[in-house]
Amino acid sequence: MRAPGGSQALMPQRFMRRGTPVSGSADAFAATGRFVTFEGIDGAGKSSHLQALAAWLRARGHEVVVTREPGGTPLAERLRELVLTQPMEPLTELLLVFAARRDHLVGQIVPALMRGATVLCDRFTDASFAYQGGGRGLDGECIAVLERWVQAGRQPDLTLWFDLPAEVAAARRSAARVPDRFEQQDAAFFARVRDGYAQRAVAHAARFERIDATGAQPEVWQRVLAAVEGRGWW
Ligand code: TYD
C-alpha cells in the first residue's frame, strides 16, 4: 500500500499519529523509480552529463525528472537564492539547505519515484556532508541527524561522483561564470570538500560510482555510461 504523497511517505515513524497504517520510511523505500544523484566540486562538469544521461534514458522510453539541490520546488528555489547569495553562518546554511531538501523530497522527488520515474538530481545530501561538513567544518553527526529526520532513511540508489583535483576545477570555473558564495571559496576549501566526498564514497560504497572527471567531455561521458550500464537497471 502506498501513501498518497511525499510527505506521509517520508514522515519519521515517531511523528506519525497512532494508528497510521504505513511506516513512512518503509513506504518511501517501496517506490519503484530510481533516484540518481550527481555530485562533485564546483567545476567538475556534472551538470552537462546529467542532461546527457536524461536524454539517453528518455531515448530508451523512460520517464525522467531532472532536478537540482538546493532547489527543485518553488519554495526550495527561493531558499537556494538565499543560500547562494546571502552572508550567513554555517549552521544556518545547513538548516536552510535541509529545509529546501525536505520541501523538494515531499513535493517532487518522492511523488516522482512513486510513479516509477527516474529522478536525476544535481546534488543531494552528500553535498551537505562535503560542503557544510568538509568545507565549512560542521560536525558530521549533526548533519547525520538532519539526514535521518529529513529523509526518513531514504538514500539515492546511485550517486555519480565527478572527481577531479581542486586546481583543475578552479581553472574550469574561472573560464565559465560569475562565482556564487561557494565558488568564491579558496583552493583549501575545495580540497576539504573533495575529501568530504571521498569519505562519503567509502561510507556508502554500494551506491557511489567515482567518475574520473579529468579529460575531455566525451571521454568522461563514456565513463558515465559505463557506470550506468554496469548497474543493469535501464
Ligand atoms: P551548483 O550545483 O554547482 O549549481 P550551479 O552549477 O548552478 O552553480 O551550485 C549549488 C551550490 O550549493 C554548490 O556550490 C554547492 C552548494 N551546496 C551546499 O553547499 N550544500 C548542499 O547540501 C547542496 C545541495 C549544495
mmCIF file of C-alpha atoms and ligand atoms in Angstrom:
data_model
loop_
_atom_site.group_PDB
_atom_site.id
_atom_site.type_symbol
_atom_site.label_atom_id
_atom_site.label_comp_id
_atom_site.label_asym_id
_atom_site.label_seq_id
_atom_site.Cartn_x
_atom_site.Cartn_y
_atom_site.Cartn_z
ATOM 1 C CA MET A 1 0.000 0.000 0.000
ATOM 2 C CA ARG A 2 1.256 3.434 -0.880
ATOM 3 C CA ALA A 3 0.976 6.706 0.969
ATOM 4 C CA PRO A 4 -0.754 9.363 -1.139
ATOM 5 C CA GLY A 5 2.065 11.874 -1.224
ATOM 6 C CA GLY A 6 5.666 12.563 -0.460
ATOM 7 C CA SER A 7 5.020 13.991 2.988
ATOM 8 C CA GLN A 8 3.435 10.942 4.599
ATOM 9 C CA ALA A 9 5.910 8.663 2.884
ATOM 10 C CA LEU A 10 8.804 10.486 4.492
ATOM 11 C CA MET A 11 7.370 11.022 7.945
ATOM 12 C CA PRO A 12 9.770 9.685 10.562
ATOM 13 C CA GLN A 13 7.940 6.927 12.451
ATOM 14 C CA ARG A 14 7.845 8.723 15.759
ATOM 15 C CA PHE A 15 5.974 11.688 14.233
ATOM 16 C CA MET A 16 3.237 9.503 12.799
ATOM 17 C CA ARG A 17 -0.052 9.601 14.644
ATOM 18 C CA ARG A 18 -1.028 6.435 16.477
ATOM 19 C CA GLY A 19 -2.791 4.044 14.135
ATOM 20 C CA THR A 20 -1.362 5.493 10.935
ATOM 21 C CA PRO A 21 -1.244 2.405 8.728
ATOM 22 C CA VAL A 22 2.092 2.557 6.914
ATOM 23 C CA SER A 23 5.538 3.251 8.311
ATOM 24 C CA GLY A 24 6.853 6.245 6.403
ATOM 25 C CA SER A 25 10.323 5.073 5.585
ATOM 26 C CA ALA A 26 9.210 1.599 4.543
ATOM 27 C CA ASP A 27 6.855 3.198 2.069
ATOM 28 C CA ALA A 28 9.469 5.579 0.697
ATOM 29 C CA PHE A 29 11.683 2.547 0.084
ATOM 30 C CA ALA A 30 8.833 0.830 -1.747
ATOM 31 C CA ALA A 31 8.898 3.455 -4.512
ATOM 32 C CA THR A 32 9.748 1.841 -7.843
ATOM 33 C CA GLY A 33 11.653 4.672 -9.594
ATOM 34 C CA ARG A 34 15.410 5.065 -9.374
ATOM 35 C CA PHE A 35 16.910 8.056 -7.611
ATOM 36 C CA VAL A 36 20.251 9.105 -9.131
ATOM 37 C CA THR A 37 22.323 11.971 -7.732
ATOM 38 C CA PHE A 38 25.217 13.876 -9.312
ATOM 39 C CA GLU A 39 27.966 15.162 -7.058
ATOM 40 C CA GLY A 40 31.360 16.805 -7.218
ATOM 41 C CA ILE A 41 33.151 20.060 -6.518
ATOM 42 C CA ASP A 42 32.120 23.159 -8.479
ATOM 43 C CA GLY A 43 33.652 22.951 -11.952
ATOM 44 C CA ALA A 44 33.657 19.142 -12.111
ATOM 45 C CA GLY A 45 31.266 19.223 -15.098
ATOM 46 C CA LYS A 46 28.492 17.080 -13.628
ATOM 47 C CA SER A 47 25.600 19.222 -14.909
ATOM 48 C CA SER A 48 26.246 18.626 -18.619
ATOM 49 C CA HIS A 49 26.464 14.865 -18.029
ATOM 50 C CA LEU A 50 23.198 14.998 -16.122
ATOM 51 C CA GLN A 51 21.498 16.450 -19.208
ATOM 52 C CA ALA A 52 23.171 13.863 -21.437
ATOM 53 C CA LEU A 53 22.033 10.999 -19.202
ATOM 54 C CA ALA A 54 18.484 12.379 -19.172
ATOM 55 C CA ALA A 55 18.461 12.342 -22.985
ATOM 56 C CA TRP A 56 19.947 8.810 -23.054
ATOM 57 C CA LEU A 57 17.271 7.490 -20.677
ATOM 58 C CA ARG A 58 14.400 9.241 -22.487
ATOM 59 C CA ALA A 59 15.572 7.772 -25.782
ATOM 60 C CA ARG A 60 15.062 4.385 -24.112
ATOM 61 C CA GLY A 61 11.478 5.292 -23.218
ATOM 62 C CA HIS A 62 11.911 6.098 -19.524
ATOM 63 C CA GLU A 63 10.177 8.938 -17.736
ATOM 64 C CA VAL A 64 12.928 11.169 -16.349
ATOM 65 C CA VAL A 65 12.625 14.013 -13.857
ATOM 66 C CA VAL A 66 15.591 16.393 -13.882
ATOM 67 C CA THR A 67 16.000 18.477 -10.772
ATOM 68 C CA ARG A 68 18.597 20.084 -8.508
ATOM 69 C CA GLU A 69 19.515 20.996 -4.950
ATOM 70 C CA PRO A 70 19.187 23.325 -3.275
ATOM 71 C CA GLY A 71 16.007 23.866 -5.297
ATOM 72 C CA GLY A 72 13.550 21.830 -7.332
ATOM 73 C CA THR A 73 10.317 23.318 -5.947
ATOM 74 C CA PRO A 74 9.227 26.990 -5.820
ATOM 75 C CA LEU A 75 9.957 27.252 -2.081
ATOM 76 C CA ALA A 76 13.276 25.415 -2.328
ATOM 77 C CA GLU A 77 14.350 27.624 -5.228
ATOM 78 C CA ARG A 78 13.744 30.670 -3.016
ATOM 79 C CA LEU A 79 15.861 29.089 -0.293
ATOM 80 C CA ARG A 80 18.555 28.360 -2.904
ATOM 81 C CA GLU A 81 18.666 32.031 -3.842
ATOM 82 C CA LEU A 82 19.269 32.919 -0.175
ATOM 83 C CA VAL A 83 21.904 30.233 0.390
ATOM 84 C CA LEU A 84 23.853 31.202 -2.726
ATOM 85 C CA THR A 85 23.775 34.975 -2.200
ATOM 86 C CA GLN A 86 23.292 35.982 1.458
ATOM 87 C CA PRO A 87 26.053 36.005 4.047
ATOM 88 C CA MET A 88 25.178 33.558 6.869
ATOM 89 C CA GLU A 89 26.950 31.368 9.379
ATOM 90 C CA PRO A 90 27.466 27.665 8.585
ATOM 91 C CA LEU A 91 24.733 26.142 10.764
ATOM 92 C CA THR A 92 22.117 28.499 9.302
ATOM 93 C CA GLU A 93 23.328 27.489 5.854
ATOM 94 C CA LEU A 94 22.999 23.795 6.735
ATOM 95 C CA LEU A 95 19.473 24.245 8.120
ATOM 96 C CA LEU A 96 18.303 26.148 5.043
ATOM 97 C CA VAL A 97 19.733 23.507 2.723
ATOM 98 C CA PHE A 98 17.874 20.792 4.651
ATOM 99 C CA ALA A 99 14.655 22.838 4.741
ATOM 100 C CA ALA A 100 14.893 23.110 0.959
ATOM 101 C CA ARG A 101 15.603 19.356 0.759
ATOM 102 C CA ARG A 102 12.539 18.438 2.787
ATOM 103 C CA ASP A 103 10.259 20.512 0.551
ATOM 104 C CA HIS A 104 11.906 19.052 -2.550
ATOM 105 C CA LEU A 105 11.571 15.449 -1.352
ATOM 106 C CA VAL A 106 7.963 15.848 -0.341
ATOM 107 C CA GLY A 107 6.822 17.924 -3.297
ATOM 108 C CA GLN A 108 8.850 16.495 -6.136
ATOM 109 C CA ILE A 109 11.252 13.580 -5.603
ATOM 110 C CA VAL A 110 9.143 11.049 -3.688
ATOM 111 C CA PRO A 111 5.983 11.500 -5.818
ATOM 112 C CA ALA A 112 8.093 11.028 -8.982
ATOM 113 C CA LEU A 113 9.753 7.872 -7.604
ATOM 114 C CA MET A 114 6.374 6.504 -6.569
ATOM 115 C CA ARG A 115 5.004 6.734 -10.080
ATOM 116 C CA GLY A 116 8.119 4.942 -11.346
ATOM 117 C CA ALA A 117 10.074 7.837 -12.847
ATOM 118 C CA THR A 118 13.857 8.036 -12.792
ATOM 119 C CA VAL A 119 14.905 11.141 -10.858
ATOM 120 C CA LEU A 120 18.225 12.751 -11.801
ATOM 121 C CA CYS A 121 19.168 15.251 -9.128
ATOM 122 C CA ASP A 122 22.060 17.711 -9.412
ATOM 123 C CA ARG A 123 23.459 17.382 -5.866
ATOM 124 C CA PHE A 124 21.802 15.960 -2.747
ATOM 125 C CA THR A 125 22.784 15.217 0.863
ATOM 126 C CA ASP A 126 26.332 14.124 0.045
ATOM 127 C CA ALA A 127 26.871 17.795 -0.874
ATOM 128 C CA SER A 128 25.851 18.796 2.658
ATOM 129 C CA PHE A 129 28.441 16.429 4.114
ATOM 130 C CA ALA A 130 31.057 17.665 1.636
ATOM 131 C CA TYR A 131 30.367 21.431 1.697
ATOM 132 C CA GLN A 132 28.900 22.141 5.147
ATOM 133 C CA GLY A 133 30.799 19.260 6.781
ATOM 134 C CA GLY A 134 34.129 19.179 4.924
ATOM 135 C CA GLY A 135 34.210 22.732 3.578
ATOM 136 C CA ARG A 136 32.667 24.656 6.483
ATOM 137 C CA GLY A 137 33.793 22.248 9.203
ATOM 138 C CA LEU A 138 30.392 21.414 10.736
ATOM 139 C CA ASP A 139 30.061 18.259 12.820
ATOM 140 C CA GLY A 140 29.116 15.269 10.669
ATOM 141 C CA GLU A 141 26.926 13.843 13.428
ATOM 142 C CA CYS A 142 24.760 16.978 13.326
ATOM 143 C CA ILE A 143 24.375 16.551 9.551
ATOM 144 C CA ALA A 144 23.573 12.857 10.022
ATOM 145 C CA VAL A 145 20.766 13.741 12.449
ATOM 146 C CA LEU A 146 19.207 16.097 9.910
ATOM 147 C CA GLU A 147 19.639 13.456 7.228
ATOM 148 C CA ARG A 148 17.678 10.939 9.320
ATOM 149 C CA TRP A 149 14.889 13.402 10.114
ATOM 150 C CA VAL A 150 14.502 14.864 6.663
ATOM 151 C CA GLN A 151 14.893 11.705 4.592
ATOM 152 C CA ALA A 152 13.440 9.072 6.920
ATOM 153 C CA GLY A 153 16.044 6.585 5.745
ATOM 154 C CA ARG A 154 15.759 7.281 2.033
ATOM 155 C CA GLN A 155 19.125 7.353 0.193
ATOM 156 C CA PRO A 156 19.835 7.719 -3.515
ATOM 157 C CA ASP A 157 20.020 4.440 -5.446
ATOM 158 C CA LEU A 158 23.079 5.627 -7.352
ATOM 159 C CA THR A 159 25.458 8.549 -6.826
ATOM 160 C CA LEU A 160 27.746 9.595 -9.663
ATOM 161 C CA TRP A 161 30.644 11.413 -8.039
ATOM 162 C CA PHE A 162 32.590 13.511 -10.561
ATOM 163 C CA ASP A 163 36.024 13.671 -9.035
ATOM 164 C CA LEU A 164 38.946 15.813 -10.056
ATOM 165 C CA PRO A 165 41.690 17.842 -8.328
ATOM 166 C CA ALA A 166 40.590 21.175 -6.856
ATOM 167 C CA GLU A 167 43.060 23.142 -9.030
ATOM 168 C CA VAL A 168 41.697 21.648 -12.267
ATOM 169 C CA ALA A 169 38.142 22.505 -11.225
ATOM 170 C CA ALA A 170 39.210 26.066 -10.278
ATOM 171 C CA ALA A 171 40.692 26.614 -13.737
ATOM 172 C CA ARG A 172 37.457 25.400 -15.388
ATOM 173 C CA ARG A 173 35.326 27.651 -13.163
ATOM 174 C CA SER A 174 37.337 30.797 -13.789
ATOM 175 C CA ALA A 175 36.685 30.417 -17.524
ATOM 176 C CA ALA A 176 32.979 29.803 -17.072
ATOM 177 C CA ARG A 177 30.966 32.193 -14.882
ATOM 178 C CA VAL A 178 30.477 34.764 -12.127
ATOM 179 C CA PRO A 179 31.185 32.933 -8.847
ATOM 180 C CA ASP A 180 28.471 32.433 -6.177
ATOM 181 C CA ARG A 181 29.139 32.242 -2.393
ATOM 182 C CA PHE A 182 30.629 28.770 -2.687
ATOM 183 C CA GLU A 183 32.548 29.293 -5.889
ATOM 184 C CA GLN A 184 34.345 32.250 -4.272
ATOM 185 C CA GLN A 185 35.997 29.945 -1.736
ATOM 186 C CA ASP A 186 39.715 29.212 -1.917
ATOM 187 C CA ALA A 187 41.518 26.063 -3.038
ATOM 188 C CA ALA A 188 41.837 24.759 0.534
ATOM 189 C CA PHE A 189 38.027 24.870 0.904
ATOM 190 C CA PHE A 190 37.561 22.798 -2.261
ATOM 191 C CA ALA A 191 40.256 20.361 -1.198
ATOM 192 C CA ARG A 192 38.252 19.785 2.018
ATOM 193 C CA VAL A 193 35.019 19.419 0.018
ATOM 194 C CA ARG A 194 36.682 16.823 -2.199
ATOM 195 C CA ASP A 195 37.887 14.992 0.871
ATOM 196 C CA GLY A 196 34.340 15.116 2.260
ATOM 197 C CA TYR A 197 33.080 13.382 -0.896
ATOM 198 C CA ALA A 198 35.847 10.803 -0.671
ATOM 199 C CA GLN A 199 34.761 9.917 2.876
ATOM 200 C CA ARG A 200 31.126 9.574 1.804
ATOM 201 C CA ALA A 201 32.188 7.347 -1.101
ATOM 202 C CA VAL A 202 33.866 4.974 1.355
ATOM 203 C CA ALA A 203 30.960 5.015 3.817
ATOM 204 C CA HIS A 204 28.349 4.478 1.037
ATOM 205 C CA ALA A 205 30.403 2.374 -1.350
ATOM 206 C CA ALA A 206 27.463 0.371 -2.760
ATOM 207 C CA ARG A 207 25.651 3.358 -4.252
ATOM 208 C CA PHE A 208 28.716 5.501 -5.123
ATOM 209 C CA GLU A 209 30.388 5.438 -8.537
ATOM 210 C CA ARG A 210 33.517 7.560 -8.731
ATOM 211 C CA ILE A 211 33.798 9.105 -12.186
ATOM 212 C CA ASP A 212 37.245 10.396 -13.133
ATOM 213 C CA ALA A 213 36.222 13.891 -14.328
ATOM 214 C CA THR A 214 39.599 14.844 -15.820
ATOM 215 C CA GLY A 215 39.936 14.875 -19.590
ATOM 216 C CA ALA A 216 37.614 15.870 -22.414
ATOM 217 C CA GLN A 217 33.830 15.721 -22.060
ATOM 218 C CA PRO A 218 33.282 12.776 -24.479
ATOM 219 C CA GLU A 219 35.797 10.703 -22.526
ATOM 220 C CA VAL A 220 34.085 11.477 -19.226
ATOM 221 C CA TRP A 221 30.691 10.654 -20.787
ATOM 222 C CA GLN A 222 31.972 7.181 -21.720
ATOM 223 C CA ARG A 223 32.874 6.671 -18.064
ATOM 224 C CA VAL A 224 29.383 7.800 -17.013
ATOM 225 C CA LEU A 225 27.759 5.381 -19.467
ATOM 226 C CA ALA A 226 29.928 2.512 -18.273
ATOM 227 C CA ALA A 227 28.956 3.213 -14.661
ATOM 228 C CA VAL A 228 25.252 3.464 -15.505
ATOM 229 C CA GLU A 229 25.162 0.395 -17.767
ATOM 230 C CA GLY A 230 27.074 -1.515 -15.115
ATOM 231 C CA ARG A 231 24.043 -1.234 -12.849
ATOM 232 C CA GLY A 232 21.858 -3.034 -15.399
ATOM 233 C CA TRP A 233 18.757 -1.084 -14.420
ATOM 234 C CA TRP A 234 17.750 0.575 -17.672
HETATM 235 P P1 TYD B 1 25.728 24.021 -8.235
HETATM 236 O O1 TYD B 1 25.017 22.748 -8.058
HETATM 237 O O2 TYD B 1 27.171 23.931 -8.516
HETATM 238 O O3 TYD B 1 24.914 24.828 -9.296
HETATM 239 P P2 TYD B 1 25.467 25.781 -10.425
HETATM 240 O O4 TYD B 1 26.112 24.825 -11.390
HETATM 241 O O5 TYD B 1 24.228 26.446 -10.903
HETATM 242 O O6 TYD B 1 26.432 26.710 -9.745
HETATM 243 O O7 TYD B 1 25.548 25.050 -7.006
HETATM 244 C C1 TYD B 1 24.990 24.757 -5.825
HETATM 245 C C2 TYD B 1 25.918 25.147 -4.720
HETATM 246 O O8 TYD B 1 25.292 24.805 -3.493
HETATM 247 C C3 TYD B 1 27.254 24.421 -4.760
HETATM 248 O O9 TYD B 1 28.313 25.338 -4.686
HETATM 249 C C4 TYD B 1 27.268 23.566 -3.533
HETATM 250 C C5 TYD B 1 26.221 24.163 -2.652
HETATM 251 N N1 TYD B 1 25.518 23.157 -1.832
HETATM 252 C C6 TYD B 1 25.837 23.044 -0.500
HETATM 253 O O10 TYD B 1 26.716 23.771 -0.016
HETATM 254 N N2 TYD B 1 25.194 22.122 0.272
HETATM 255 C C7 TYD B 1 24.238 21.311 -0.231
HETATM 256 O O11 TYD B 1 23.672 20.467 0.504
HETATM 257 C C8 TYD B 1 23.905 21.435 -1.613
HETATM 258 C C9 TYD B 1 22.837 20.571 -2.196
HETATM 259 C C10 TYD B 1 24.573 22.368 -2.390
#
